[in-house]
Amino acid sequence: MTARILVVDDIPANVRLLEVRLLAEYFEVLTATNGPDAIETCENGKVDVVLLDVMMPDMDGFEVCRRLKSDPATSHIPIVMITALDQVSDRVRGLDAGADDFLTKPVNDLQLMTRVKSLVRLKTLTDELRLRASTTRNIGIEELLSRNFAAEDTMPKVLLIDERQSSFERIQKMLRGSADLDIATDPHAGFFQAAETPYECVMISTAFSDFDPLRLCSQLRSLDRTRFLPIILLAEQGEEGRLVRGLELGINDYLMRPIDQQELTARLRTQIRRKRYNDQLRASVTQTIEMAVTDGLTGLHNRRYLDSHLQTLFDRAVARRRPLSVMITDLDRFKAINDAHGHDGGDDVLREFARRLRKNVRGIDLACRFGGEEFVVVMPDTDGVVAERVAERIRAEIAQLPFAVGSEGETIEVTVSVGVSSVLKGVDTVAGLMKRADLALYEAKSGGRNRVVAKAA
Ligand SMILES: [Mg+2]
């Protein structure tokens, strides 16, 4: 795993110390000896993780952290605060300032690598989501990224897999009031429970009498539903080797026994906060992609989606020597409807038309709003004869039953003209197919409207 780490400390010897250790693990290292330089580096360069000393003259680590976290351009960069030994109040202050994690001086090698690797992995995921979000021009993304998640904290649902009663009872007591905790004493049952319940974090004890806890970690990582579920390992002193293996398998964090309550709640909170952030980011990306290809008014696909998929459907039909037909429908005298009933009335008609259209096509058909009052349906595996029949059914269903407009119960008669074309054997193109459908539509209009015209194949 390669990543760029920024080390910030006012004492050059401390910077060197961390730099050497990170270089030994093949990380790329940037350095800064004061807050303003650190902020500038984050703004300019591609920094994946910041290791930030708390005690610095002029601008201390808390202030640097606050500034980085309040700027949308840098707020997604994970920050590890490096505090003096056993300054519990510093840790709490650091988390309040938005730090993602903390380490105590002197920095233990295993802890350093665990935190850094876990954060790099998280950053990679976040970067990908951010990239996808900006590719689809999500205007809500900056707002989402700068949101303070602490404000909307709800009790997280957490699973503890631990077979020792004395241990899980102690943890239960420690997390009372800060987590909704379930216990699984059997690791196999625990795995299924984790897969079937929407937990936000799973904690796994390493102390099983007859089971390898790392097997559980690797199983959770390989299952789609638990791939992004944070895992915290609760380890015994002297289990460093096992932790390193766990880290390679993708555990997110660990605690050494005896477990300190404050550290437990802080680490859990950090994992939950990250998970919620990424979940929101992922949901936002999905929603944005859907919005980008959906017509907001009717819920049908939009023209952009049609443009990107018609060629694929066309190529597939030609390659498989299967028929493919297209219909273009246009509501008759739609301008008059808008004039008489306003745009809201027009929108009512478009929505209802889309509903009837959708009802009459199959799941594999691609129905989209082409623009204005024009709709296109692409019908794979459908020859011209069948397509014309489908078009006629739609035309009839539109003309038969009047459309409701407004909330007063008023109804109006609506009719539609339809042009149908099919892929020709031999040489044909998407442009030719669409042009013939358009021509057919024109004939339907000029022939008196409320009719279907099909271009014979
Ligand atoms: Mg210092």
Short mmCIF file of C-alpha atoms and ligand atoms in Angstrom, two decimals:
data_model
loop_
_atom_site.label_atom_id
_atom_site.label_comp_id
_atom_site.label_asym_id
_atom_site.label_seq_id
_atom_site.Cartn_x
_atom_site.Cartn_y
_atom_site.Cartn_z
CA MET A 1 0.00 0.00 0.00
CA THR A 2 1.56 3.28 -1.05
CA ALA A 3 0.36 6.65 0.12
CA ARG A 4 1.58 10.15 0.87
CA ILE A 5 1.89 10.96 4.56
CA LEU A 6 2.45 14.46 5.91
CA VAL A 7 4.40 14.57 9.19
CA VAL A 8 4.00 17.77 11.20
CA ASP A 9 6.11 18.47 14.30
CA ASP A 10 7.94 21.56 15.50
CA ILE A 11 10.98 19.48 16.53
CA PRO A 12 12.95 18.37 13.43
CA ALA A 13 14.32 15.29 15.23
CA ASN A 14 10.76 14.04 15.83
CA VAL A 15 9.94 14.60 12.17
CA ARG A 16 12.99 12.58 11.12
CA LEU A 17 12.09 9.76 13.48
CA LEU A 18 8.61 9.27 11.98
CA GLU A 19 9.86 9.89 8.47
CA VAL A 20 12.40 7.07 8.69
CA ARG A 21 9.84 4.61 10.00
CA LEU A 22 7.30 5.50 7.34
CA LEU A 23 9.86 5.35 4.55
CA ALA A 24 10.81 1.87 5.74
CA GLU A 25 7.19 0.86 5.02
CA TYR A 26 7.43 2.43 1.56
CA PHE A 27 5.21 5.39 2.28
CA GLU A 28 5.95 8.67 0.58
CA VAL A 29 6.66 11.29 3.25
CA LEU A 30 6.15 15.05 3.26
CA THR A 31 7.13 17.16 6.28
CA ALA A 32 6.28 20.46 7.93
CA THR A 33 7.49 22.04 11.16
CA ASN A 34 4.62 24.47 11.74
CA GLY A 35 0.86 24.75 11.29
CA PRO A 36 0.63 27.22 8.40
CA ASP A 37 3.09 25.18 6.29
CA ALA A 38 1.12 22.02 7.04
CA ILE A 39 -2.14 23.62 5.92
CA GLU A 40 -0.54 24.93 2.73
CA THR A 41 0.83 21.48 1.90
CA CYS A 42 -2.60 19.94 2.40
CA GLU A 43 -4.22 22.54 0.17
CA ASN A 44 -1.68 22.11 -2.60
CA GLY A 45 -0.59 18.52 -2.61
CA LYS A 46 -2.14 15.14 -2.57
CA VAL A 47 -1.88 14.27 1.11
CA ASP A 48 -3.46 10.98 2.18
CA VAL A 49 -2.90 11.13 5.93
CA VAL A 50 -1.61 13.82 8.31
CA LEU A 51 0.36 12.94 11.45
CA LEU A 52 -0.01 16.04 13.53
CA ASP A 53 1.86 17.03 16.68
CA VAL A 54 -0.36 18.71 19.26
CA MET A 55 2.23 20.87 21.03
CA MET A 56 3.56 23.46 18.63
CA PRO A 57 4.30 27.17 19.15
CA ASP A 58 2.01 29.82 17.57
CA MET A 59 -0.56 27.55 15.98
CA ASP A 60 -1.04 24.31 17.90
CA GLY A 61 -2.21 20.99 16.49
CA PHE A 62 -5.82 21.48 17.59
CA GLU A 63 -6.05 24.70 15.61
CA VAL A 64 -4.43 23.15 12.52
CA CYS A 65 -6.88 20.26 12.76
CA ARG A 66 -9.86 22.56 13.12
CA ARG A 67 -8.83 24.59 10.08
CA LEU A 68 -8.21 21.55 7.90
CA LYS A 69 -11.50 19.99 8.93
CA SER A 70 -13.53 23.14 8.34
CA ASP A 71 -12.27 23.64 4.77
CA PRO A 72 -14.22 21.43 2.31
CA ALA A 73 -11.08 21.12 0.18
CA THR A 74 -9.16 19.41 2.99
CA SER A 75 -11.83 18.14 5.39
CA HIS A 76 -11.70 14.60 3.99
CA ILE A 77 -7.98 14.14 4.74
CA PRO A 78 -7.62 11.89 7.79
CA ILE A 79 -5.70 13.41 10.69
CA VAL A 80 -3.90 11.51 13.44
CA MET A 81 -3.09 13.71 16.44
CA ILE A 82 0.09 12.88 18.30
CA THR A 83 -0.34 13.71 21.97
CA ALA A 84 1.88 13.55 25.01
CA LEU A 85 1.63 10.30 26.92
CA ASP A 86 -1.57 9.78 28.88
CA GLN A 87 -3.05 13.17 28.24
CA VAL A 88 -6.60 11.86 28.07
CA SER A 89 -7.99 15.38 27.91
CA ASP A 90 -5.86 16.02 24.80
CA ARG A 91 -7.35 13.01 23.07
CA VAL A 92 -10.85 14.23 23.75
CA ARG A 93 -9.93 17.74 22.58
CA GLY A 94 -8.41 16.24 19.44
CA LEU A 95 -11.52 14.27 18.60
CA ASP A 96 -13.61 17.36 19.25
CA ALA A 97 -11.43 19.28 16.79
CA GLY A 98 -12.33 16.63 14.21
CA ALA A 99 -9.22 14.42 14.41
CA ASP A 100 -9.73 10.92 13.06
CA ASP A 101 -7.39 9.22 15.47
CA PHE A 102 -4.66 9.83 18.00
CA LEU A 103 -1.34 8.30 18.98
CA THR A 104 0.64 8.87 22.14
CA LYS A 105 4.34 9.68 22.32
CA PRO A 106 6.61 7.75 22.21
CA VAL A 107 4.87 6.39 19.15
CA ASN A 108 4.67 2.60 19.10
CA ASP A 109 5.51 1.12 15.67
CA LEU A 110 2.57 -1.24 15.46
CA GLN A 111 0.10 1.44 16.46
CA LEU A 112 1.59 3.87 13.96
CA MET A 113 1.30 1.42 11.08
CA THR A 114 -2.17 0.24 12.08
CA ARG A 115 -3.60 3.73 12.22
CA VAL A 116 -1.87 4.92 9.08
CA LYS A 117 -2.77 1.90 6.97
CA SER A 118 -6.35 1.89 8.15
CA LEU A 119 -6.70 5.59 7.37
CA VAL A 120 -5.03 5.25 3.97
CA ARG A 121 -7.51 2.52 3.10
CA LEU A 122 -10.36 4.73 4.20
CA LYS A 123 -8.98 7.67 2.26
CA THR A 124 -8.71 5.58 -0.91
CA LEU A 125 -12.36 4.64 -0.62
CA THR A 126 -13.43 8.21 0.13
CA ASP A 127 -11.36 9.55 -2.78
CA GLU A 128 -13.02 7.16 -5.17
CA LEU A 129 -16.47 8.13 -3.96
CA ARG A 130 -15.59 11.82 -4.15
CA LEU A 131 -14.27 11.38 -7.67
CA ARG A 132 -17.42 9.60 -8.80
CA ALA A 133 -19.55 12.22 -7.12
CA SER A 134 -17.76 15.10 -8.81
CA THR A 135 -17.77 13.29 -12.15
CA THR A 136 -21.52 13.25 -12.02
CA ARG A 137 -21.49 16.90 -10.93
CA ASN A 138 -23.09 16.42 -7.59
CA ILE A 139 -23.88 19.88 -6.37
CA GLY A 140 -24.71 18.59 -2.92
CA ILE A 141 -21.33 17.00 -2.38
CA GLU A 142 -19.46 19.88 -0.76
CA GLU A 143 -22.31 20.46 1.60
CA LEU A 144 -22.28 16.80 2.50
CA LEU A 145 -18.54 16.74 3.02
CA SER A 146 -18.51 19.72 5.32
CA ARG A 147 -21.38 18.45 7.40
CA ASN A 148 -20.70 17.86 11.03
CA PHE A 149 -21.75 14.33 11.76
CA ALA A 150 -21.34 14.60 15.51
CA ALA A 151 -24.48 16.71 15.60
CA GLU A 152 -26.69 13.98 14.23
CA ASP A 153 -25.28 11.12 16.24
CA THR A 154 -27.75 8.40 17.00
CA MET A 155 -26.96 5.38 19.13
CA PRO A 156 -24.86 3.04 16.95
CA LYS A 157 -25.77 -0.62 16.65
CA VAL A 158 -22.70 -2.68 17.51
CA LEU A 159 -21.98 -6.41 17.69
CA LEU A 160 -19.46 -7.87 20.12
CA ILE A 161 -18.25 -11.40 19.39
CA ASP A 162 -16.70 -12.67 22.60
CA GLU A 163 -17.14 -15.99 24.36
CA ARG A 164 -15.89 -14.96 27.78
CA GLN A 165 -18.65 -13.77 30.03
CA SER A 166 -16.48 -11.68 32.36
CA SER A 167 -15.06 -9.85 29.33
CA PHE A 168 -18.29 -9.10 27.49
CA GLU A 169 -20.05 -8.07 30.65
CA ARG A 170 -17.32 -5.53 31.38
CA ILE A 171 -17.54 -4.10 27.85
CA GLN A 172 -21.31 -4.07 28.06
CA LYS A 173 -21.03 -1.91 31.15
CA MET A 174 -18.48 0.42 29.53
CA LEU A 175 -20.65 1.03 26.46
CA ARG A 176 -23.93 1.47 28.30
CA GLY A 177 -25.38 4.73 27.02
CA SER A 178 -23.04 5.06 24.02
CA ALA A 179 -23.88 1.97 21.93
CA ASP A 180 -26.74 -0.41 21.31
CA LEU A 181 -24.69 -3.54 21.91
CA ASP A 182 -25.50 -7.13 20.91
CA ILE A 183 -23.38 -10.03 22.12
CA ALA A 184 -22.58 -13.23 20.23
CA THR A 185 -20.65 -15.83 22.20
CA ASP A 186 -20.27 -18.28 19.32
CA PRO A 187 -18.04 -17.05 16.45
CA HIS A 188 -19.97 -18.94 13.74
CA ALA A 189 -23.30 -17.60 14.95
CA GLY A 190 -21.65 -14.19 15.30
CA PHE A 191 -20.63 -14.21 11.65
CA PHE A 192 -24.18 -14.87 10.47
CA GLN A 193 -25.55 -12.32 12.87
CA ALA A 194 -23.13 -9.71 11.49
CA ALA A 195 -24.16 -10.56 7.94
CA GLU A 196 -27.88 -10.37 8.62
CA THR A 197 -28.14 -7.32 10.87
CA PRO A 198 -27.26 -3.76 9.86
CA TYR A 199 -24.50 -3.22 12.43
CA GLU A 200 -22.30 -0.16 12.23
CA CYS A 201 -19.32 -1.82 13.85
CA VAL A 202 -18.29 -5.28 14.99
CA MET A 203 -15.82 -5.88 17.82
CA ILE A 204 -14.11 -9.25 17.91
CA SER A 205 -12.26 -10.66 20.88
CA THR A 206 -9.11 -12.61 20.07
CA ALA A 207 -9.58 -14.88 23.08
CA PHE A 208 -11.47 -17.89 21.75
CA SER A 209 -10.60 -21.28 23.21
CA ASP A 210 -11.08 -23.11 19.94
CA PHE A 211 -11.35 -20.65 17.03
CA ASP A 212 -9.08 -18.38 15.02
CA PRO A 213 -10.53 -14.85 15.29
CA LEU A 214 -8.70 -13.77 12.12
CA ARG A 215 -10.75 -16.29 10.15
CA LEU A 216 -13.81 -14.35 11.19
CA CYS A 217 -12.19 -11.09 10.05
CA SER A 218 -11.35 -12.50 6.64
CA GLN A 219 -14.84 -13.96 6.24
CA LEU A 220 -16.42 -10.61 7.07
CA ARG A 221 -14.15 -8.85 4.58
CA SER A 222 -14.96 -11.27 1.78
CA LEU A 223 -18.73 -10.99 2.13
CA ASP A 224 -20.34 -8.18 0.12
CA ARG A 225 -22.69 -7.14 2.87
CA THR A 226 -19.99 -6.79 5.51
CA ARG A 227 -17.14 -5.58 3.32
CA PHE A 228 -17.37 -2.02 4.65
CA LEU A 229 -18.34 -2.97 8.20
CA PRO A 230 -15.70 -1.60 10.61
CA ILE A 231 -13.92 -4.28 12.63
CA ILE A 232 -12.21 -3.58 15.95
CA LEU A 233 -10.10 -6.37 17.38
CA LEU A 234 -9.84 -6.71 21.17
CA ALA A 235 -6.41 -8.26 21.70
CA GLU A 236 -4.30 -9.53 24.55
CA GLN A 237 -0.87 -8.12 25.43
CA GLY A 238 1.78 -9.89 23.39
CA GLU A 239 -0.43 -10.50 20.34
CA GLU A 240 1.36 -7.99 18.10
CA GLY A 241 1.98 -10.60 15.40
CA ARG A 242 -1.69 -11.45 15.21
CA LEU A 243 -2.60 -7.77 15.00
CA VAL A 244 -0.27 -7.27 12.07
CA ARG A 245 -1.97 -10.18 10.27
CA GLY A 246 -5.37 -8.73 11.19
CA LEU A 247 -4.32 -5.42 9.76
CA GLU A 248 -3.36 -7.07 6.49
CA LEU A 249 -6.79 -8.70 6.42
CA GLY A 250 -8.41 -5.30 6.74
CA ILE A 251 -9.36 -4.82 10.40
CA ASN A 252 -9.89 -1.14 11.09
CA ASP A 253 -8.60 -0.76 14.62
CA TYR A 254 -7.71 -2.63 17.79
CA LEU A 255 -7.58 -2.23 21.54
CA MET A 256 -5.24 -3.97 23.97
CA ARG A 257 -6.54 -5.46 27.17
CA PRO A 258 -7.01 -4.25 29.84
CA ILE A 259 -9.44 -2.06 27.93
CA ASP A 260 -9.67 1.60 28.86
CA GLN A 261 -13.26 2.84 28.72
CA GLN A 262 -12.43 6.26 27.33
CA GLU A 263 -10.27 4.81 24.59
CA LEU A 264 -12.92 2.22 23.74
CA THR A 265 -15.68 4.79 23.33
CA ALA A 266 -13.41 7.17 21.39
CA ARG A 267 -12.23 4.49 18.95
CA LEU A 268 -15.73 3.18 18.47
CA ARG A 269 -17.03 6.68 17.85
CA THR A 270 -14.34 7.30 15.25
CA GLN A 271 -15.21 4.11 13.37
CA ILE A 272 -18.92 4.90 13.45
CA ARG A 273 -18.37 8.46 12.27
CA ARG A 274 -16.26 7.28 9.31
CA LYS A 275 -18.74 4.60 8.37
CA ARG A 276 -21.65 7.03 8.42
CA TYR A 277 -19.67 9.55 6.38
CA ASN A 278 -18.82 7.00 3.72
CA ASP A 279 -22.32 5.52 3.73
CA GLN A 280 -23.74 8.97 3.08
CA LEU A 281 -21.18 9.61 0.40
CA ARG A 282 -21.99 6.30 -1.28
CA ALA A 283 -25.74 6.93 -1.09
CA SER A 284 -25.25 10.39 -2.52
CA VAL A 285 -23.22 9.04 -5.44
CA THR A 286 -25.86 6.42 -6.20
CA GLN A 287 -28.60 9.01 -6.02
CA THR A 288 -26.67 11.39 -8.23
CA ILE A 289 -26.12 8.74 -10.86
CA GLU A 290 -29.82 7.92 -10.81
CA MET A 291 -30.73 11.59 -11.07
CA ALA A 292 -28.37 12.03 -13.99
CA VAL A 293 -30.19 9.42 -16.08
CA THR A 294 -33.75 9.93 -14.87
CA ASP A 295 -36.38 12.42 -15.98
CA GLY A 296 -37.43 14.17 -12.79
CA LEU A 297 -41.04 14.76 -13.81
CA THR A 298 -42.02 11.30 -15.04
CA GLY A 299 -39.44 9.03 -13.43
CA LEU A 300 -38.67 7.52 -16.86
CA HIS A 301 -35.14 7.51 -18.22
CA ASN A 302 -34.00 10.74 -19.83
CA ARG A 303 -32.53 11.50 -23.22
CA ARG A 304 -28.96 11.26 -21.95
CA TYR A 305 -29.61 7.69 -20.88
CA LEU A 306 -31.20 6.83 -24.21
CA ASP A 307 -28.28 8.35 -26.12
CA SER A 308 -25.79 6.23 -24.21
CA HIS A 309 -27.76 2.97 -24.39
CA LEU A 310 -29.47 2.90 -27.77
CA GLN A 311 -26.23 2.17 -29.62
CA THR A 312 -25.51 -0.75 -27.26
CA LEU A 313 -28.98 -2.23 -27.75
CA PHE A 314 -28.68 -1.71 -31.49
CA ASP A 315 -25.25 -3.40 -31.70
CA ARG A 316 -26.44 -6.31 -29.60
CA ALA A 317 -29.51 -6.86 -31.81
CA VAL A 318 -27.40 -6.79 -34.97
CA ALA A 319 -24.77 -9.13 -33.52
CA ARG A 320 -27.40 -11.64 -32.42
CA ARG A 321 -29.52 -11.24 -35.55
CA ARG A 322 -32.48 -10.32 -33.40
CA PRO A 323 -35.13 -7.73 -34.29
CA LEU A 324 -35.25 -4.34 -32.56
CA SER A 325 -37.93 -1.68 -32.87
CA VAL A 326 -38.31 1.91 -31.77
CA MET A 327 -41.38 4.04 -31.29
CA ILE A 328 -41.51 7.79 -30.94
CA THR A 329 -44.69 9.14 -29.39
CA ASP A 330 -45.76 12.75 -29.34
CA LEU A 331 -48.78 14.10 -27.47
CA ASP A 332 -51.17 15.85 -29.86
CA ARG A 333 -51.69 19.59 -29.45
CA PHE A 334 -49.85 19.65 -26.17
CA LYS A 335 -49.29 23.40 -26.39
CA ALA A 336 -53.05 23.90 -26.22
CA ILE A 337 -53.19 21.82 -23.01
CA ASN A 338 -50.48 23.99 -21.46
CA ASP A 339 -52.26 27.16 -22.59
CA ALA A 340 -55.61 26.07 -21.17
CA HIS A 341 -54.47 24.42 -17.95
CA GLY A 342 -51.11 25.99 -17.19
CA HIS A 343 -47.83 24.16 -16.85
CA ASP A 344 -49.03 22.30 -13.78
CA GLY A 345 -51.89 20.88 -15.83
CA GLY A 346 -49.44 20.01 -18.59
CA ASP A 347 -47.20 18.26 -16.06
CA ASP A 348 -50.18 16.24 -14.80
CA VAL A 349 -50.80 15.02 -18.34
CA LEU A 350 -47.12 14.14 -18.91
CA ARG A 351 -46.97 12.16 -15.66
CA GLU A 352 -50.15 10.25 -16.42
CA PHE A 353 -49.02 9.59 -19.98
CA ALA A 354 -45.71 8.20 -18.65
CA ARG A 355 -47.65 5.97 -16.26
CA ARG A 356 -49.80 4.49 -19.05
CA LEU A 357 -46.75 4.14 -21.29
CA ARG A 358 -44.82 2.24 -18.62
CA LYS A 359 -47.82 -0.01 -18.01
CA ASN A 360 -47.84 -1.09 -21.64
CA VAL A 361 -44.18 -1.89 -22.16
CA ARG A 362 -42.06 -4.74 -20.83
CA GLY A 363 -39.27 -4.59 -18.30
CA ILE A 364 -36.64 -5.04 -21.01
CA ASP A 365 -38.03 -2.16 -23.06
CA LEU A 366 -36.31 1.15 -22.61
CA ALA A 367 -38.86 3.94 -22.14
CA CYS A 368 -37.63 7.51 -21.91
CA ARG A 369 -38.81 11.05 -22.07
CA PHE A 370 -37.02 12.37 -25.12
CA GLY A 371 -37.83 15.98 -24.36
CA GLY A 372 -40.96 18.12 -24.00
CA GLU A 373 -43.97 15.97 -24.84
CA GLU A 374 -41.97 13.47 -26.87
CA PHE A 375 -41.30 9.96 -25.57
CA VAL A 376 -39.24 7.13 -27.03
CA VAL A 377 -39.54 3.40 -26.38
CA VAL A 378 -36.80 1.04 -27.54
CA MET A 379 -38.05 -2.56 -27.81
CA PRO A 380 -35.42 -5.30 -28.04
CA ASP A 381 -36.41 -8.66 -29.59
CA THR A 382 -39.46 -7.02 -31.17
CA ASP A 383 -40.18 -6.95 -34.89
CA GLY A 384 -42.14 -4.23 -36.68
CA VAL A 385 -45.45 -6.09 -36.61
CA VAL A 386 -45.42 -6.58 -32.85
CA ALA A 387 -44.09 -3.05 -32.24
CA GLU A 388 -46.95 -1.59 -34.26
CA ARG A 389 -49.42 -3.60 -32.20
CA VAL A 390 -47.91 -2.31 -28.96
CA ALA A 391 -48.00 1.25 -30.29
CA GLU A 392 -51.65 0.86 -31.27
CA ARG A 393 -52.50 -0.44 -27.79
CA ILE A 394 -50.85 2.59 -26.21
CA ARG A 395 -52.59 4.99 -28.62
CA ALA A 396 -55.96 3.43 -27.81
CA GLU A 397 -55.42 3.53 -24.07
CA ILE A 398 -54.51 7.21 -24.18
CA ALA A 399 -57.56 8.15 -26.27
CA GLN A 400 -60.03 5.98 -24.37
CA LEU A 401 -59.77 7.34 -20.87
CA PRO A 402 -59.67 11.13 -20.25
CA PHE A 403 -56.78 12.57 -18.20
CA ALA A 404 -57.32 14.28 -14.84
CA VAL A 405 -55.75 17.72 -14.52
CA GLY A 406 -55.43 19.78 -11.35
CA SER A 407 -57.04 18.96 -8.04
CA GLU A 408 -60.59 20.01 -8.99
CA GLY A 409 -61.41 16.71 -10.68
CA GLU A 410 -61.38 18.25 -14.14
CA THR A 411 -60.61 15.87 -17.02
CA ILE A 412 -59.48 16.40 -20.59
CA GLU A 413 -59.24 14.28 -23.73
CA VAL A 414 -55.69 13.53 -24.80
CA THR A 415 -54.47 11.80 -27.93
CA VAL A 416 -51.08 10.71 -29.12
CA SER A 417 -49.39 10.16 -32.47
CA VAL A 418 -46.84 7.40 -32.81
CA GLY A 419 -44.11 6.60 -35.32
CA VAL A 420 -42.59 3.12 -35.38
CA SER A 421 -39.46 1.81 -37.08
CA SER A 422 -37.41 -1.38 -36.92
CA VAL A 423 -33.81 -2.31 -37.59
CA LEU A 424 -33.34 -3.25 -41.25
CA LYS A 425 -31.51 -6.39 -42.27
CA GLY A 426 -28.21 -5.60 -43.93
CA VAL A 427 -26.89 -2.09 -43.51
CA ASP A 428 -28.63 0.06 -40.91
CA THR A 429 -27.60 2.62 -38.28
CA VAL A 430 -29.03 4.08 -35.11
CA ALA A 431 -29.38 7.43 -36.86
CA GLY A 432 -31.28 5.78 -39.74
CA LEU A 433 -33.55 3.91 -37.33
CA MET A 434 -34.42 7.07 -35.41
CA LYS A 435 -34.87 9.07 -38.59
CA ARG A 436 -37.41 6.57 -39.98
CA ALA A 437 -39.34 6.62 -36.69
CA ASP A 438 -39.33 10.41 -36.80
CA LEU A 439 -40.58 10.37 -40.39
CA ALA A 440 -43.34 7.94 -39.42
CA LEU A 441 -44.33 10.23 -36.57
CA TYR A 442 -44.46 13.14 -38.98
CA GLU A 443 -46.78 11.15 -41.25
CA ALA A 444 -49.01 10.29 -38.28
CA LYS A 445 -49.24 13.98 -37.40
CA SER A 446 -49.91 15.17 -40.92
CA GLY A 447 -52.36 12.32 -41.48
CA GLY A 448 -54.66 13.70 -38.78
CA ARG A 449 -53.03 12.75 -35.42
CA ASN A 450 -54.23 10.12 -32.92
CA ARG A 451 -52.75 7.39 -35.07
CA VAL A 452 -49.84 5.00 -35.48
CA VAL A 453 -47.64 4.93 -38.57
CA ALA A 454 -45.09 2.17 -38.97
CA LYS A 455 -42.24 2.24 -41.48
CA ALA A 456 -42.22 -1.20 -43.05
CA ALA A 457 -38.91 -2.96 -42.57
MG MG B 1 5.78 19.63 19.64
#
